[in-house]
PDB file of C-alpha atoms in Angstrom:
ATOM      1  CA  MET Y   1      83.247  39.342 148.948  1.00  0.00           C
ATOM      2  CA  SER Y   2      80.047  41.302 148.965  1.00  0.00           C
ATOM      3  CA  LEU Y   3      80.681  43.018 145.619  1.00  0.00           C
ATOM      4  CA  GLN Y   4      78.435  41.723 142.921  1.00  0.00           C
ATOM      5  CA  VAL Y   5      80.508  40.725 139.912  1.00  0.00           C
ATOM      6  CA  ASN Y   6      78.896  39.970 136.581  1.00  0.00           C
ATOM      7  CA  MET Y   7      80.526  36.974 134.923  1.00  0.00           C
ATOM      8  CA  PHE Y   8      79.683  35.139 131.731  1.00  0.00           C
ATOM      9  CA  ASP Y   9      77.641  32.190 132.910  1.00  0.00           C
ATOM     10  CA  PRO Y  10      79.329  28.951 131.744  1.00  0.00           C
ATOM     11  CA  LYS Y  11      75.966  27.178 131.513  1.00  0.00           C
ATOM     12  CA  PHE Y  12      75.501  29.042 128.194  1.00  0.00           C
ATOM     13  CA  VAL Y  13      78.358  27.202 126.443  1.00  0.00           C
ATOM     14  CA  GLY Y  14      76.753  25.594 123.399  1.00  0.00           C
ATOM     15  CA  HIS Y  15      73.755  27.926 123.553  1.00  0.00           C
ATOM     16  CA  SER Y  16      72.283  28.772 120.132  1.00  0.00           C
ATOM     17  CA  PHE Y  17      70.373  32.009 119.717  1.00  0.00           C
ATOM     18  CA  PRO Y  18      67.163  32.068 117.656  1.00  0.00           C
ATOM     19  CA  THR Y  19      67.793  32.582 113.917  1.00  0.00           C
ATOM     20  CA  LYS Y  20      67.479  36.237 112.871  1.00  0.00           C
ATOM     21  CA  THR Y  21      66.951  37.757 109.446  1.00  0.00           C
ATOM     22  CA  VAL Y  22      68.105  41.183 108.257  1.00  0.00           C
ATOM     23  CA  LYS Y  23      67.814  43.032 104.989  1.00  0.00           C
ATOM     24  CA  VAL Y  24      70.968  44.838 103.843  1.00  0.00           C
ATOM     25  CA  GLU Y  25      69.970  48.491 103.466  1.00  0.00           C
ATOM     26  CA  GLU Y  26      71.836  50.644 100.980  1.00  0.00           C
ATOM     27  CA  GLY Y  27      71.525  53.881 102.976  1.00  0.00           C
ATOM     28  CA  LYS Y  28      73.103  52.238 106.007  1.00  0.00           C
ATOM     29  CA  LEU Y  29      75.847  50.789 103.841  1.00  0.00           C
ATOM     30  CA  ARG Y  30      76.721  54.208 102.433  1.00  0.00           C
ATOM     31  CA  PHE Y  31      76.745  55.723 105.930  1.00  0.00           C
ATOM     32  CA  PHE Y  32      79.077  52.976 107.178  1.00  0.00           C
ATOM     33  CA  SER Y  33      81.435  53.215 104.202  1.00  0.00           C
ATOM     34  CA  LYS Y  34      81.609  56.993 104.468  1.00  0.00           C
ATOM     35  CA  THR Y  35      82.299  56.821 108.214  1.00  0.00           C
ATOM     36  CA  ILE Y  36      85.283  54.499 107.744  1.00  0.00           C
ATOM     37  CA  GLY Y  37      86.782  56.798 105.097  1.00  0.00           C
ATOM     38  CA  GLU Y  38      85.970  54.574 102.140  1.00  0.00           C
ATOM     39  CA  THR Y  39      86.068  56.298  98.741  1.00  0.00           C
ATOM     40  CA  ASN Y  40      85.833  53.441  96.236  1.00  0.00           C
ATOM     41  CA  PRO Y  41      82.576  54.004  94.255  1.00  0.00           C
ATOM     42  CA  ILE Y  42      81.587  50.317  94.415  1.00  0.00           C
ATOM     43  CA  TYR Y  43      80.522  51.039  98.016  1.00  0.00           C
ATOM     44  CA  PHE Y  44      78.423  54.112  97.097  1.00  0.00           C
ATOM     45  CA  ASP Y  45      77.262  53.958  93.489  1.00  0.00           C
ATOM     46  CA  LYS Y  46      75.184  51.044  92.226  1.00  0.00           C
ATOM     47  CA  ASP Y  47      76.299  51.524  88.615  1.00  0.00           C
ATOM     48  CA  ALA Y  48      79.951  51.414  89.656  1.00  0.00           C
ATOM     49  CA  ALA Y  49      79.241  48.303  91.737  1.00  0.00           C
ATOM     50  CA  ARG Y  50      77.507  46.603  88.779  1.00  0.00           C
ATOM     51  CA  LYS Y  51      80.349  47.508  86.428  1.00  0.00           C
ATOM     52  CA  ALA Y  52      82.715  45.851  88.896  1.00  0.00           C
ATOM     53  CA  GLY Y  53      80.611  42.666  88.762  1.00  0.00           C
ATOM     54  CA  TYR Y  54      78.483  43.048  91.898  1.00  0.00           C
ATOM     55  CA  ARG Y  55      74.656  42.928  92.069  1.00  0.00           C
ATOM     56  CA  SER Y  56      74.517  46.185  94.003  1.00  0.00           C
ATOM     57  CA  LEU Y  57      76.503  48.179  96.557  1.00  0.00           C
ATOM     58  CA  LEU Y  58      79.096  45.918  98.132  1.00  0.00           C
ATOM     59  CA  VAL Y  59      79.146  45.202 101.863  1.00  0.00           C
ATOM     60  CA  PRO Y  60      82.652  46.137 103.151  1.00  0.00           C
ATOM     61  CA  PRO Y  61      84.732  43.396 104.836  1.00  0.00           C
ATOM     62  CA  THR Y  62      83.758  44.186 108.431  1.00  0.00           C
ATOM     63  CA  TYR Y  63      80.127  45.195 107.831  1.00  0.00           C
ATOM     64  CA  PRO Y  64      78.833  41.634 108.440  1.00  0.00           C
ATOM     65  CA  PHE Y  65      79.533  42.296 112.134  1.00  0.00           C
ATOM     66  CA  SER Y  66      77.164  45.274 111.949  1.00  0.00           C
ATOM     67  CA  LEU Y  67      74.525  43.099 110.285  1.00  0.00           C
ATOM     68  CA  THR Y  68      74.699  40.799 113.295  1.00  0.00           C
ATOM     69  CA  LEU Y  69      74.266  43.785 115.651  1.00  0.00           C
ATOM     70  CA  GLU Y  70      71.305  44.967 113.604  1.00  0.00           C
ATOM     71  CA  SER Y  71      69.635  41.600 114.051  1.00  0.00           C
ATOM     72  CA  GLU Y  72      70.108  41.787 117.826  1.00  0.00           C
ATOM     73  CA  SER Y  73      72.195  44.166 119.962  1.00  0.00           C
ATOM     74  CA  LEU Y  74      75.003  42.891 122.170  1.00  0.00           C
ATOM     75  CA  GLU Y  75      73.017  44.067 125.156  1.00  0.00           C
ATOM     76  CA  GLU Y  76      69.886  42.127 124.177  1.00  0.00           C
ATOM     77  CA  LYS Y  77      71.919  39.029 123.502  1.00  0.00           C
ATOM     78  CA  TYR Y  78      74.457  39.041 126.274  1.00  0.00           C
ATOM     79  CA  VAL Y  79      73.089  40.778 129.358  1.00  0.00           C
ATOM     80  CA  PRO Y  80      71.120  37.569 130.122  1.00  0.00           C
ATOM     81  CA  VAL Y  81      74.415  35.658 129.752  1.00  0.00           C
ATOM     82  CA  GLY Y  82      76.060  37.912 132.384  1.00  0.00           C
ATOM     83  CA  MET Y  83      77.629  40.645 130.276  1.00  0.00           C
ATOM     84  CA  ASP Y  84      78.378  44.068 131.757  1.00  0.00           C
ATOM     85  CA  LEU Y  85      78.774  46.675 128.977  1.00  0.00           C
ATOM     86  CA  GLY Y  86      81.083  48.828 131.107  1.00  0.00           C
ATOM     87  CA  LYS Y  87      83.607  45.998 131.411  1.00  0.00           C
ATOM     88  CA  LEU Y  88      83.373  44.686 127.885  1.00  0.00           C
ATOM     89  CA  LEU Y  89      86.310  44.523 125.488  1.00  0.00           C
ATOM     90  CA  HIS Y  90      86.398  43.073 122.019  1.00  0.00           C
ATOM     91  CA  GLY Y  91      89.334  40.676 122.151  1.00  0.00           C
ATOM     92  CA  ALA Y  92      89.469  39.253 118.663  1.00  0.00           C
ATOM     93  CA  GLN Y  93      87.408  39.064 115.501  1.00  0.00           C
ATOM     94  CA  LYS Y  94      87.573  36.725 112.550  1.00  0.00           C
ATOM     95  CA  PHE Y  95      85.692  36.728 109.248  1.00  0.00           C
ATOM     96  CA  GLU Y  96      85.680  33.986 106.647  1.00  0.00           C
ATOM     97  CA  TYR Y  97      84.117  34.928 103.337  1.00  0.00           C
ATOM     98  CA  PHE Y  98      82.360  32.547 100.964  1.00  0.00           C
ATOM     99  CA  LYS Y  99      80.145  34.801  98.802  1.00  0.00           C
ATOM    100  CA  GLU Y 100      79.867  38.560  98.537  1.00  0.00           C
ATOM    101  CA  ILE Y 101      77.025  40.328 100.349  1.00  0.00           C
ATOM    102  CA  CYS Y 102      75.330  43.257  98.614  1.00  0.00           C
ATOM    103  CA  ALA Y 103      72.639  45.856  99.277  1.00  0.00           C
ATOM    104  CA  GLU Y 104      69.104  44.424  99.206  1.00  0.00           C
ATOM    105  CA  ASP Y 105      70.301  40.945 100.172  1.00  0.00           C
ATOM    106  CA  THR Y 106      68.322  39.149 102.843  1.00  0.00           C
ATOM    107  CA  VAL Y 107      70.688  37.566 105.318  1.00  0.00           C
ATOM    108  CA  THR Y 108      69.840  34.996 107.966  1.00  0.00           C
ATOM    109  CA  ILE Y 109      72.077  34.809 111.009  1.00  0.00           C
ATOM    110  CA  ASP Y 110      72.658  31.890 113.335  1.00  0.00           C
ATOM    111  CA  ALA Y 111      74.714  32.571 116.436  1.00  0.00           C
ATOM    112  CA  LYS Y 112      76.105  30.154 118.981  1.00  0.00           C
ATOM    113  CA  ILE Y 113      78.249  30.522 122.097  1.00  0.00           C
ATOM    114  CA  ILE Y 114      81.095  28.061 121.663  1.00  0.00           C
ATOM    115  CA  ASP Y 115      83.155  28.733 124.770  1.00  0.00           C
ATOM    116  CA  ILE Y 116      83.262  30.636 128.056  1.00  0.00           C
ATOM    117  CA  PHE Y 117      86.399  30.561 130.209  1.00  0.00           C
ATOM    118  CA  GLN Y 118      88.494  32.654 132.571  1.00  0.00           C
ATOM    119  CA  LYS Y 119      92.126  33.695 132.721  1.00  0.00           C
ATOM    120  CA  LYS Y 120      94.315  35.345 135.352  1.00  0.00           C
ATOM    121  CA  GLY Y 121      92.393  33.807 138.239  1.00  0.00           C
ATOM    122  CA  GLY Y 122      89.062  35.200 137.046  1.00  0.00           C
ATOM    123  CA  ALA Y 123      90.335  38.730 136.324  1.00  0.00           C
ATOM    124  CA  LEU Y 124      89.553  38.198 132.647  1.00  0.00           C
ATOM    125  CA  ASP Y 125      86.369  36.513 131.551  1.00  0.00           C
ATOM    126  CA  PHE Y 126      86.168  35.267 127.932  1.00  0.00           C
ATOM    127  CA  LEU Y 127      83.245  34.407 125.689  1.00  0.00           C
ATOM    128  CA  ILE Y 128      83.644  33.072 122.163  1.00  0.00           C
ATOM    129  CA  GLU Y 129      80.757  33.229 119.734  1.00  0.00           C
ATOM    130  CA  GLU Y 130      80.395  31.890 116.214  1.00  0.00           C
ATOM    131  CA  GLN Y 131      77.925  33.308 113.729  1.00  0.00           C
ATOM    132  CA  THR Y 132      76.926  31.980 110.330  1.00  0.00           C
ATOM    133  CA  LEU Y 133      75.407  34.210 107.652  1.00  0.00           C
ATOM    134  CA  ARG Y 134      73.392  32.730 104.777  1.00  0.00           C
ATOM    135  CA  ASN Y 135      71.414  34.189 101.891  1.00  0.00           C
ATOM    136  CA  SER Y 136      67.757  33.420 101.157  1.00  0.00           C
ATOM    137  CA  ASP Y 137      68.806  30.384  99.058  1.00  0.00           C
ATOM    138  CA  GLY Y 138      70.624  28.967 102.076  1.00  0.00           C
ATOM    139  CA  ASP Y 139      74.086  29.598 100.573  1.00  0.00           C
ATOM    140  CA  LEU Y 140      76.843  30.269 103.070  1.00  0.00           C
ATOM    141  CA  LEU Y 141      77.983  33.913 102.845  1.00  0.00           C
ATOM    142  CA  ALA Y 142      80.334  34.376 105.771  1.00  0.00           C
ATOM    143  CA  THR Y 143      81.207  33.076 109.196  1.00  0.00           C
ATOM    144  CA  LEU Y 144      82.231  35.293 112.094  1.00  0.00           C
ATOM    145  CA  THR Y 145      84.079  34.296 115.226  1.00  0.00           C
ATOM    146  CA  GLN Y 146      84.330  36.850 117.981  1.00  0.00           C
ATOM    147  CA  THR Y 147      86.033  36.872 121.346  1.00  0.00           C
ATOM    148  CA  PHE Y 148      84.561  39.145 123.994  1.00  0.00           C
ATOM    149  CA  ILE Y 149      86.401  39.851 127.227  1.00  0.00           C
ATOM    150  CA  MET Y 150      85.174  41.322 130.509  1.00  0.00           C
ATOM    151  CA  ARG Y 151      87.882  42.678 132.785  1.00  0.00           C
ATOM    152  CA  HIS Y 152      87.135  42.525 136.490  1.00  0.00           C
TER     153      HIS Y 152
ATOM    154  CA  MET I   1      98.673  52.163  93.928  1.00  0.00           C
ATOM    155  CA  ASP I   2      97.149  49.947  91.282  1.00  0.00           C
ATOM    156  CA  ILE I   3      94.635  47.561  92.790  1.00  0.00           C
ATOM    157  CA  LYS I   4      96.089  44.587  90.906  1.00  0.00           C
ATOM    158  CA  VAL I   5      99.604  45.228  92.180  1.00  0.00           C
ATOM    159  CA  ILE I   6      99.294  42.665  94.926  1.00  0.00           C
ATOM    160  CA  LYS I   7      99.574  39.809  92.424  1.00  0.00           C
ATOM    161  CA  THR I   8     103.194  40.708  91.800  1.00  0.00           C
ATOM    162  CA  LEU I   9     104.177  40.685  95.474  1.00  0.00           C
ATOM    163  CA  LYS I  10     106.131  37.866  97.083  1.00  0.00           C
ATOM    164  CA  ALA I  11     106.740  36.674 100.636  1.00  0.00           C
ATOM    165  CA  GLY I  12     108.505  39.362 102.662  1.00  0.00           C
ATOM    166  CA  ASP I  13     107.209  42.255 100.548  1.00  0.00           C
ATOM    167  CA  LYS I  14     105.459  45.076 102.369  1.00  0.00           C
ATOM    168  CA  LEU I  15     102.377  47.072 101.433  1.00  0.00           C
ATOM    169  CA  GLU I  16     102.757  50.823 101.358  1.00  0.00           C
ATOM    170  CA  PRO I  17     101.498  51.917 104.819  1.00  0.00           C
ATOM    171  CA  LEU I  18      98.530  54.230 105.205  1.00  0.00           C
ATOM    172  CA  THR I  19      97.982  56.525 108.186  1.00  0.00           C
ATOM    173  CA  GLN I  20      94.368  57.353 109.038  1.00  0.00           C
ATOM    174  CA  LYS I  21      93.284  60.752 110.253  1.00  0.00           C
ATOM    175  CA  PRO I  22      93.154  61.128 114.071  1.00  0.00           C
ATOM    176  CA  ILE I  23      90.094  59.430 115.602  1.00  0.00           C
ATOM    177  CA  SER I  24      87.807  62.199 116.856  1.00  0.00           C
ATOM    178  CA  ARG I  25      84.828  61.993 119.185  1.00  0.00           C
ATOM    179  CA  SER I  26      82.650  62.833 116.185  1.00  0.00           C
ATOM    180  CA  THR I  27      84.004  59.824 114.337  1.00  0.00           C
ATOM    181  CA  LEU I  28      83.176  57.614 117.331  1.00  0.00           C
ATOM    182  CA  ALA I  29      79.629  59.003 117.461  1.00  0.00           C
ATOM    183  CA  LEU I  30      79.165  58.454 113.732  1.00  0.00           C
ATOM    184  CA  PHE I  31      80.686  54.990 113.893  1.00  0.00           C
ATOM    185  CA  ALA I  32      78.386  54.043 116.779  1.00  0.00           C
ATOM    186  CA  GLY I  33      75.423  54.893 114.565  1.00  0.00           C
ATOM    187  CA  ALA I  34      76.857  53.491 111.361  1.00  0.00           C
ATOM    188  CA  SER I  35      78.116  50.220 112.829  1.00  0.00           C
ATOM    189  CA  GLY I  36      75.224  49.554 115.198  1.00  0.00           C
ATOM    190  CA  ASP I  37      77.566  49.260 118.189  1.00  0.00           C
ATOM    191  CA  HIS I  38      75.866  51.631 120.622  1.00  0.00           C
ATOM    192  CA  ASN I  39      77.906  50.705 123.695  1.00  0.00           C
ATOM    193  CA  PRO I  40      78.109  54.020 125.641  1.00  0.00           C
ATOM    194  CA  ILE I  41      81.726  53.246 126.579  1.00  0.00           C
ATOM    195  CA  HIS I  42      82.652  54.623 123.126  1.00  0.00           C
ATOM    196  CA  ILE I  43      80.498  57.750 123.060  1.00  0.00           C
ATOM    197  CA  ASP I  44      79.504  58.870 126.537  1.00  0.00           C
ATOM    198  CA  ILE I  45      82.297  60.173 128.783  1.00  0.00           C
ATOM    199  CA  ASP I  46      79.932  60.259 131.790  1.00  0.00           C
ATOM    200  CA  PHE I  47      79.310  56.541 131.369  1.00  0.00           C
ATOM    201  CA  ALA I  48      83.053  55.869 130.928  1.00  0.00           C
ATOM    202  CA  LYS I  49      83.791  57.752 134.170  1.00  0.00           C
ATOM    203  CA  SER I  50      81.021  55.897 136.002  1.00  0.00           C
ATOM    204  CA  VAL I  51      82.863  52.626 135.321  1.00  0.00           C
ATOM    205  CA  GLY I  52      86.247  54.001 136.397  1.00  0.00           C
ATOM    206  CA  LEU I  53      87.748  55.082 133.080  1.00  0.00           C
ATOM    207  CA  ASP I  54      89.170  58.536 132.307  1.00  0.00           C
ATOM    208  CA  ASP I  55      87.618  58.742 128.872  1.00  0.00           C
ATOM    209  CA  VAL I  56      85.766  56.911 126.142  1.00  0.00           C
ATOM    210  CA  PHE I  57      87.819  54.766 123.757  1.00  0.00           C
ATOM    211  CA  ALA I  58      87.453  53.748 120.128  1.00  0.00           C
ATOM    212  CA  HIS I  59      85.450  50.773 118.927  1.00  0.00           C
ATOM    213  CA  GLY I  60      87.822  47.932 118.091  1.00  0.00           C
ATOM    214  CA  MET I  61      85.774  47.410 114.943  1.00  0.00           C
ATOM    215  CA  LEU I  62      86.610  50.942 113.753  1.00  0.00           C
ATOM    216  CA  GLY I  63      90.291  50.001 113.672  1.00  0.00           C
ATOM    217  CA  MET I  64      89.404  46.713 111.985  1.00  0.00           C
ATOM    218  CA  ALA I  65      87.343  48.599 109.392  1.00  0.00           C
ATOM    219  CA  TYR I  66      90.283  50.942 108.697  1.00  0.00           C
ATOM    220  CA  LEU I  67      92.627  47.995 108.323  1.00  0.00           C
ATOM    221  CA  GLY I  68      90.117  46.216 106.069  1.00  0.00           C
ATOM    222  CA  ARG I  69      89.796  49.279 103.894  1.00  0.00           C
ATOM    223  CA  PHE I  70      93.590  49.486 103.707  1.00  0.00           C
ATOM    224  CA  LEU I  71      93.657  45.869 102.518  1.00  0.00           C
ATOM    225  CA  THR I  72      91.081  46.477  99.781  1.00  0.00           C
ATOM    226  CA  LEU I  73      93.237  49.276  98.373  1.00  0.00           C
ATOM    227  CA  PHE I  74      95.528  46.494  97.181  1.00  0.00           C
ATOM    228  CA  THR I  75      93.108  43.804  96.061  1.00  0.00           C
ATOM    229  CA  ASP I  76      89.484  43.480  94.973  1.00  0.00           C
ATOM    230  CA  GLN I  77      87.354  42.586  97.964  1.00  0.00           C
ATOM    231  CA  LYS I  78      85.997  39.544  96.105  1.00  0.00           C
ATOM    232  CA  ASN I  79      89.466  37.957  96.490  1.00  0.00           C
ATOM    233  CA  LEU I  80      89.362  38.241 100.261  1.00  0.00           C
ATOM    234  CA  ARG I  81      88.844  34.797 101.855  1.00  0.00           C
ATOM    235  CA  SER I  82      89.532  35.472 105.502  1.00  0.00           C
ATOM    236  CA  TYR I  83      90.405  38.410 107.685  1.00  0.00           C
ATOM    237  CA  SER I  84      91.041  38.293 111.410  1.00  0.00           C
ATOM    238  CA  VAL I  85      92.500  40.521 114.087  1.00  0.00           C
ATOM    239  CA  ARG I  86      93.374  40.566 117.739  1.00  0.00           C
ATOM    240  CA  PHE I  87      92.711  43.853 119.508  1.00  0.00           C
ATOM    241  CA  SER I  88      96.031  44.191 121.342  1.00  0.00           C
ATOM    242  CA  SER I  89      95.240  47.305 123.346  1.00  0.00           C
ATOM    243  CA  ILE I  90      92.607  50.004 123.691  1.00  0.00           C
ATOM    244  CA  THR I  91      92.629  52.685 120.963  1.00  0.00           C
ATOM    245  CA  GLN I  92      92.330  56.136 122.557  1.00  0.00           C
ATOM    246  CA  VAL I  93      90.556  59.220 121.220  1.00  0.00           C
ATOM    247  CA  GLY I  94      93.017  61.129 119.015  1.00  0.00           C
ATOM    248  CA  ALA I  95      94.874  58.009 117.898  1.00  0.00           C
ATOM    249  CA  GLU I  96      96.331  58.160 114.402  1.00  0.00           C
ATOM    250  CA  LEU I  97      96.304  54.574 113.240  1.00  0.00           C
ATOM    251  CA  LYS I  98      98.985  53.573 110.817  1.00  0.00           C
ATOM    252  CA  CYS I  99      97.933  50.527 108.804  1.00  0.00           C
ATOM    253  CA  SER I 100     100.723  48.231 107.639  1.00  0.00           C
ATOM    254  CA  GLY I 101     100.853  44.904 105.883  1.00  0.00           C
ATOM    255  CA  LYS I 102     103.412  42.325 104.857  1.00  0.00           C
ATOM    256  CA  VAL I 103     103.177  39.246 102.669  1.00  0.00           C
ATOM    257  CA  THR I 104     104.056  36.211 104.760  1.00  0.00           C
ATOM    258  CA  GLU I 105     103.274  33.332 102.434  1.00  0.00           C
ATOM    259  CA  ILE I 106     102.152  32.381  98.950  1.00  0.00           C
ATOM    260  CA  PHE I 107     100.500  28.965  98.878  1.00  0.00           C
ATOM    261  CA  GLU I 108      98.318  26.715  96.771  1.00  0.00           C
ATOM    262  CA  GLU I 109      95.312  24.732  97.879  1.00  0.00           C
ATOM    263  CA  LYS I 110      92.941  22.772  95.634  1.00  0.00           C
ATOM    264  CA  ASP I 111      94.470  24.323  92.480  1.00  0.00           C
ATOM    265  CA  GLU I 112      93.917  27.842  93.773  1.00  0.00           C
ATOM    266  CA  LYS I 113      96.705  30.213  94.665  1.00  0.00           C
ATOM    267  CA  PHE I 114      96.558  32.317  97.825  1.00  0.00           C
ATOM    268  CA  MET I 115      98.536  34.998  99.570  1.00  0.00           C
ATOM    269  CA  LYS I 116      98.697  35.340 103.320  1.00  0.00           C
ATOM    270  CA  LEU I 117      99.354  38.778 104.774  1.00  0.00           C
ATOM    271  CA  GLU I 118     100.205  39.957 108.234  1.00  0.00           C
ATOM    272  CA  LEU I 119      98.480  43.214 109.141  1.00  0.00           C
ATOM    273  CA  SER I 120      98.883  45.697 111.936  1.00  0.00           C
ATOM    274  CA  ALA I 121      97.593  49.054 113.113  1.00  0.00           C
ATOM    275  CA  THR I 122      99.814  51.131 115.386  1.00  0.00           C
ATOM    276  CA  ASP I 123      99.186  54.541 116.872  1.00  0.00           C
ATOM    277  CA  GLN I 124     101.394  57.661 116.770  1.00  0.00           C
ATOM    278  CA  ASN I 125     103.332  56.369 119.824  1.00  0.00           C
ATOM    279  CA  ASN I 126     104.025  53.144 117.950  1.00  0.00           C
ATOM    280  CA  ASP I 127     101.760  51.174 120.309  1.00  0.00           C
ATOM    281  CA  VAL I 128     100.249  48.184 118.561  1.00  0.00           C
ATOM    282  CA  LYS I 129      96.449  48.403 118.567  1.00  0.00           C
ATOM    283  CA  LEU I 130      95.493  45.616 116.168  1.00  0.00           C
ATOM    284  CA  MET I 131      97.419  42.627 114.843  1.00  0.00           C
ATOM    285  CA  GLY I 132      95.877  40.443 112.231  1.00  0.00           C
ATOM    286  CA  ASP I 133      96.103  38.433 109.083  1.00  0.00           C
ATOM    287  CA  ALA I 134      94.258  37.966 105.849  1.00  0.00           C
ATOM    288  CA  VAL I 135      94.161  35.382 103.093  1.00  0.00           C
ATOM    289  CA  ILE I 136      93.407  36.499  99.563  1.00  0.00           C
ATOM    290  CA  ALA I 137      93.039  34.515  96.347  1.00  0.00           C
ATOM    291  CA  ILE I 138      95.516  35.613  93.680  1.00  0.00           C
TER     292      ILE I 138
END
């Protein structure tokens, strides 16, 4: 076998990435909500959001994943771990929600690789990552668990 | 449908399905920018061909966002406690994702009442693209 095959390197199991901080920007939130076809004003209009009991524009359920990408791209994070963008598939995604996230919030993100394994004799290469999002008071906002797959 | 309607549902009840408009290349370009997922496999056909694919394909997270939006048509987002999906197969350009949901369980935990829902997104050929579940407080 002379072909060079990029695999997730199992030595990174348990690896924690440096803590990152992002500010939730309202313009980006509106762009995201519009792109996914959202029409509820709590995602676009601060007054509507406040009337509904939120501090500001509400972060939609899957936007925390985008916050994690804003803190560090998949490429920056995972090319050193062996990732090849052209082979990458998103296998599964889980969110657990503890407190709402709104525009202007400052969110700190801790990410850790919890498992790397192979299936089908190495044809599929799996990486599972857990991320924890907290506000500036240290309160838990959400946890994300994502499964990435490279097909060889 | 009234956003509070979900409280009256019981195990086995289905949510009224919602079909999204076909996923265009423009949507993929916009979603790349909006979501921060800039992987060229979703937006650059030359890149897709260079890795042996015929075409670009949709971000899994676009389907998950559609399904999440579908869910929040039936309940306030603040009630959402968990939401997870498996991306069963690749979603092609032009796919019209039909979002469906079914109540699978009503349960209590620590004096709070919850509803568990099974969710899916299928394309116009009835191929399953996403399968998932959500737990909401009721």
